[in-house]
Amino acid sequence: DEQAAVAELTSVEYIAAKFQAGAGYIILGELAAARGRFPNATARLGQVKSFIGRRLDRLMRPVTTSAAFQLAMQEPDGSLAQRSAQNADPLLRKFVIRWMNKP
């Protein structure tokens, strides 16, 4: 269903898995296809695409396995990426540092 598909595509866990598997660029195509198929989720999908675009260099060459989670936590509080990382399995984000005084 649409809600489940969009939730999966926009989760930091999914983004991290794609990049760790060396398939990071594939997710950009998946997001573009989903925007065409799920017009009600265009804004959410666009936010994730923007997050990936801003962080692409770091996502392609992660320093740690939790890099996607750390990058998402550095996004503005309340953003889709930040909320997804905050709500992720604690084991996946155990080495993430919370930046308390973000601009």
PDB file of C-alpha atoms in Angstrom:
ATOM      1  CA  ASP A   1       0.000   0.000   0.000  1.00  0.00           C
ATOM      2  CA  GLU A   2       1.070   3.601  -0.583  1.00  0.00           C
ATOM      3  CA  GLN A   3       1.623   4.524   3.047  1.00  0.00           C
ATOM      4  CA  ALA A   4       3.856   1.518   3.733  1.00  0.00           C
ATOM      5  CA  ALA A   5       5.865   2.006   0.541  1.00  0.00           C
ATOM      6  CA  VAL A   6       6.484   5.693   1.254  1.00  0.00           C
ATOM      7  CA  ALA A   7       7.381   4.969   4.888  1.00  0.00           C
ATOM      8  CA  GLU A   8       9.962   2.404   3.751  1.00  0.00           C
ATOM      9  CA  LEU A   9      11.464   4.636   1.052  1.00  0.00           C
ATOM     10  CA  THR A  10      11.779   7.585   3.422  1.00  0.00           C
ATOM     11  CA  SER A  11      13.278   5.711   6.376  1.00  0.00           C
ATOM     12  CA  VAL A  12      16.900   6.288   7.289  1.00  0.00           C
ATOM     13  CA  GLU A  13      17.270   2.531   7.795  1.00  0.00           C
ATOM     14  CA  TYR A  14      16.420   1.981   4.111  1.00  0.00           C
ATOM     15  CA  ILE A  15      18.711   4.780   2.969  1.00  0.00           C
ATOM     16  CA  ALA A  16      21.572   3.434   5.088  1.00  0.00           C
ATOM     17  CA  ALA A  17      21.071  -0.112   3.798  1.00  0.00           C
ATOM     18  CA  LYS A  18      21.084   1.021   0.168  1.00  0.00           C
ATOM     19  CA  PHE A  19      24.318   2.956   0.554  1.00  0.00           C
ATOM     20  CA  GLN A  20      26.006   0.218   2.602  1.00  0.00           C
ATOM     21  CA  ALA A  21      25.131  -2.241  -0.179  1.00  0.00           C
ATOM     22  CA  GLY A  22      26.710   0.053  -2.772  1.00  0.00           C
ATOM     23  CA  ALA A  23      23.326   0.822  -4.322  1.00  0.00           C
ATOM     24  CA  GLY A  24      22.931   4.404  -3.189  1.00  0.00           C
ATOM     25  CA  TYR A  25      22.216   5.802  -6.631  1.00  0.00           C
ATOM     26  CA  ILE A  26      19.386   3.325  -7.104  1.00  0.00           C
ATOM     27  CA  ILE A  27      17.395   4.956  -4.319  1.00  0.00           C
ATOM     28  CA  LEU A  28      17.301   8.235  -6.277  1.00  0.00           C
ATOM     29  CA  GLY A  29      15.563   6.424  -9.148  1.00  0.00           C
ATOM     30  CA  GLU A  30      13.207   4.737  -6.723  1.00  0.00           C
ATOM     31  CA  LEU A  31      12.271   8.093  -5.210  1.00  0.00           C
ATOM     32  CA  ALA A  32      11.630   9.589  -8.655  1.00  0.00           C
ATOM     33  CA  ALA A  33       9.427   6.639  -9.613  1.00  0.00           C
ATOM     34  CA  ALA A  34       7.550   6.853  -6.320  1.00  0.00           C
ATOM     35  CA  ARG A  35       6.894  10.577  -6.816  1.00  0.00           C
ATOM     36  CA  GLY A  36       5.131   9.723 -10.058  1.00  0.00           C
ATOM     37  CA  ARG A  37       3.197   6.845  -8.561  1.00  0.00           C
ATOM     38  CA  PHE A  38       2.276   8.451  -5.209  1.00  0.00           C
ATOM     39  CA  PRO A  39       1.429  12.104  -5.896  1.00  0.00           C
ATOM     40  CA  ASN A  40       0.103  12.624  -2.356  1.00  0.00           C
ATOM     41  CA  ALA A  41       3.585  11.878  -0.978  1.00  0.00           C
ATOM     42  CA  THR A  42       5.536  14.147  -3.316  1.00  0.00           C
ATOM     43  CA  ALA A  43       6.612  16.518  -0.530  1.00  0.00           C
ATOM     44  CA  ARG A  44       7.901  13.712   1.736  1.00  0.00           C
ATOM     45  CA  LEU A  45       9.713  11.988  -1.100  1.00  0.00           C
ATOM     46  CA  GLY A  46      11.196  15.310  -2.192  1.00  0.00           C
ATOM     47  CA  GLN A  47      12.507  15.982   1.318  1.00  0.00           C
ATOM     48  CA  VAL A  48      14.327  12.659   1.338  1.00  0.00           C
ATOM     49  CA  LYS A  49      15.729  13.242  -2.137  1.00  0.00           C
ATOM     50  CA  SER A  50      17.023  16.640  -0.992  1.00  0.00           C
ATOM     51  CA  PHE A  51      18.577  15.113   2.125  1.00  0.00           C
ATOM     52  CA  ILE A  52      20.362  12.487   0.037  1.00  0.00           C
ATOM     53  CA  GLY A  53      21.477  15.108  -2.487  1.00  0.00           C
ATOM     54  CA  ARG A  54      22.964  17.352   0.205  1.00  0.00           C
ATOM     55  CA  ARG A  55      24.777  14.437   1.850  1.00  0.00           C
ATOM     56  CA  LEU A  56      25.562  12.297  -1.200  1.00  0.00           C
ATOM     57  CA  ASP A  57      29.337  12.562  -0.925  1.00  0.00           C
ATOM     58  CA  ARG A  58      29.309  11.450   2.725  1.00  0.00           C
ATOM     59  CA  LEU A  59      26.736   8.722   2.091  1.00  0.00           C
ATOM     60  CA  MET A  60      28.773   7.288  -0.788  1.00  0.00           C
ATOM     61  CA  ARG A  61      31.900   7.111   1.401  1.00  0.00           C
ATOM     62  CA  PRO A  62      30.644   6.558   4.936  1.00  0.00           C
ATOM     63  CA  VAL A  63      33.162   6.728   7.746  1.00  0.00           C
ATOM     64  CA  THR A  64      31.039   4.457   9.948  1.00  0.00           C
ATOM     65  CA  THR A  65      28.069   2.155   9.495  1.00  0.00           C
ATOM     66  CA  SER A  66      25.953   4.727  11.337  1.00  0.00           C
ATOM     67  CA  ALA A  67      26.896   7.583   8.987  1.00  0.00           C
ATOM     68  CA  ALA A  68      23.408   7.929   7.478  1.00  0.00           C
ATOM     69  CA  PHE A  69      21.921   8.132  10.966  1.00  0.00           C
ATOM     70  CA  GLN A  70      24.470  10.743  12.082  1.00  0.00           C
ATOM     71  CA  LEU A  71      23.853  12.844   8.983  1.00  0.00           C
ATOM     72  CA  ALA A  72      20.087  12.609   9.472  1.00  0.00           C
ATOM     73  CA  MET A  73      20.393  13.653  13.121  1.00  0.00           C
ATOM     74  CA  GLN A  74      22.265  16.758  11.967  1.00  0.00           C
ATOM     75  CA  GLU A  75      19.255  17.828   9.913  1.00  0.00           C
ATOM     76  CA  PRO A  76      16.933  20.449  11.426  1.00  0.00           C
ATOM     77  CA  ASP A  77      14.853  19.197  14.345  1.00  0.00           C
ATOM     78  CA  GLY A  78      11.465  18.011  13.143  1.00  0.00           C
ATOM     79  CA  SER A  79      12.624  17.338   9.577  1.00  0.00           C
ATOM     80  CA  LEU A  80      11.633  14.021   8.053  1.00  0.00           C
ATOM     81  CA  ALA A  81      15.206  12.692   8.043  1.00  0.00           C
ATOM     82  CA  GLN A  82      15.841  13.777  11.635  1.00  0.00           C
ATOM     83  CA  ARG A  83      12.592  12.232  12.895  1.00  0.00           C
ATOM     84  CA  SER A  84      13.317   8.996  11.041  1.00  0.00           C
ATOM     85  CA  ALA A  85      16.775   8.725  12.603  1.00  0.00           C
ATOM     86  CA  GLN A  86      15.433   9.631  16.040  1.00  0.00           C
ATOM     87  CA  ASN A  87      12.805   6.878  15.785  1.00  0.00           C
ATOM     88  CA  ALA A  88      15.157   4.240  14.361  1.00  0.00           C
ATOM     89  CA  ASP A  89      16.146   1.110  16.225  1.00  0.00           C
ATOM     90  CA  PRO A  90      18.518   2.203  19.023  1.00  0.00           C
ATOM     91  CA  LEU A  91      21.021  -0.482  18.007  1.00  0.00           C
ATOM     92  CA  LEU A  92      21.346   1.096  14.571  1.00  0.00           C
ATOM     93  CA  ARG A  93      22.036   4.551  15.974  1.00  0.00           C
ATOM     94  CA  LYS A  94      24.053   3.623  19.050  1.00  0.00           C
ATOM     95  CA  PHE A  95      27.112   5.633  18.001  1.00  0.00           C
ATOM     96  CA  VAL A  96      25.209   8.705  16.856  1.00  0.00           C
ATOM     97  CA  ILE A  97      25.947  11.990  18.597  1.00  0.00           C
ATOM     98  CA  ARG A  98      22.993  14.299  19.150  1.00  0.00           C
ATOM     99  CA  TRP A  99      23.845  17.867  18.198  1.00  0.00           C
ATOM    100  CA  MET A 100      22.023  19.982  20.792  1.00  0.00           C
ATOM    101  CA  ASN A 101      22.690  23.525  19.503  1.00  0.00           C
ATOM    102  CA  LYS A 102      21.995  23.186  15.787  1.00  0.00           C
ATOM    103  CA  PRO A 103      21.605  26.441  13.862  1.00  0.00           C
TER     104      PRO A 103
END
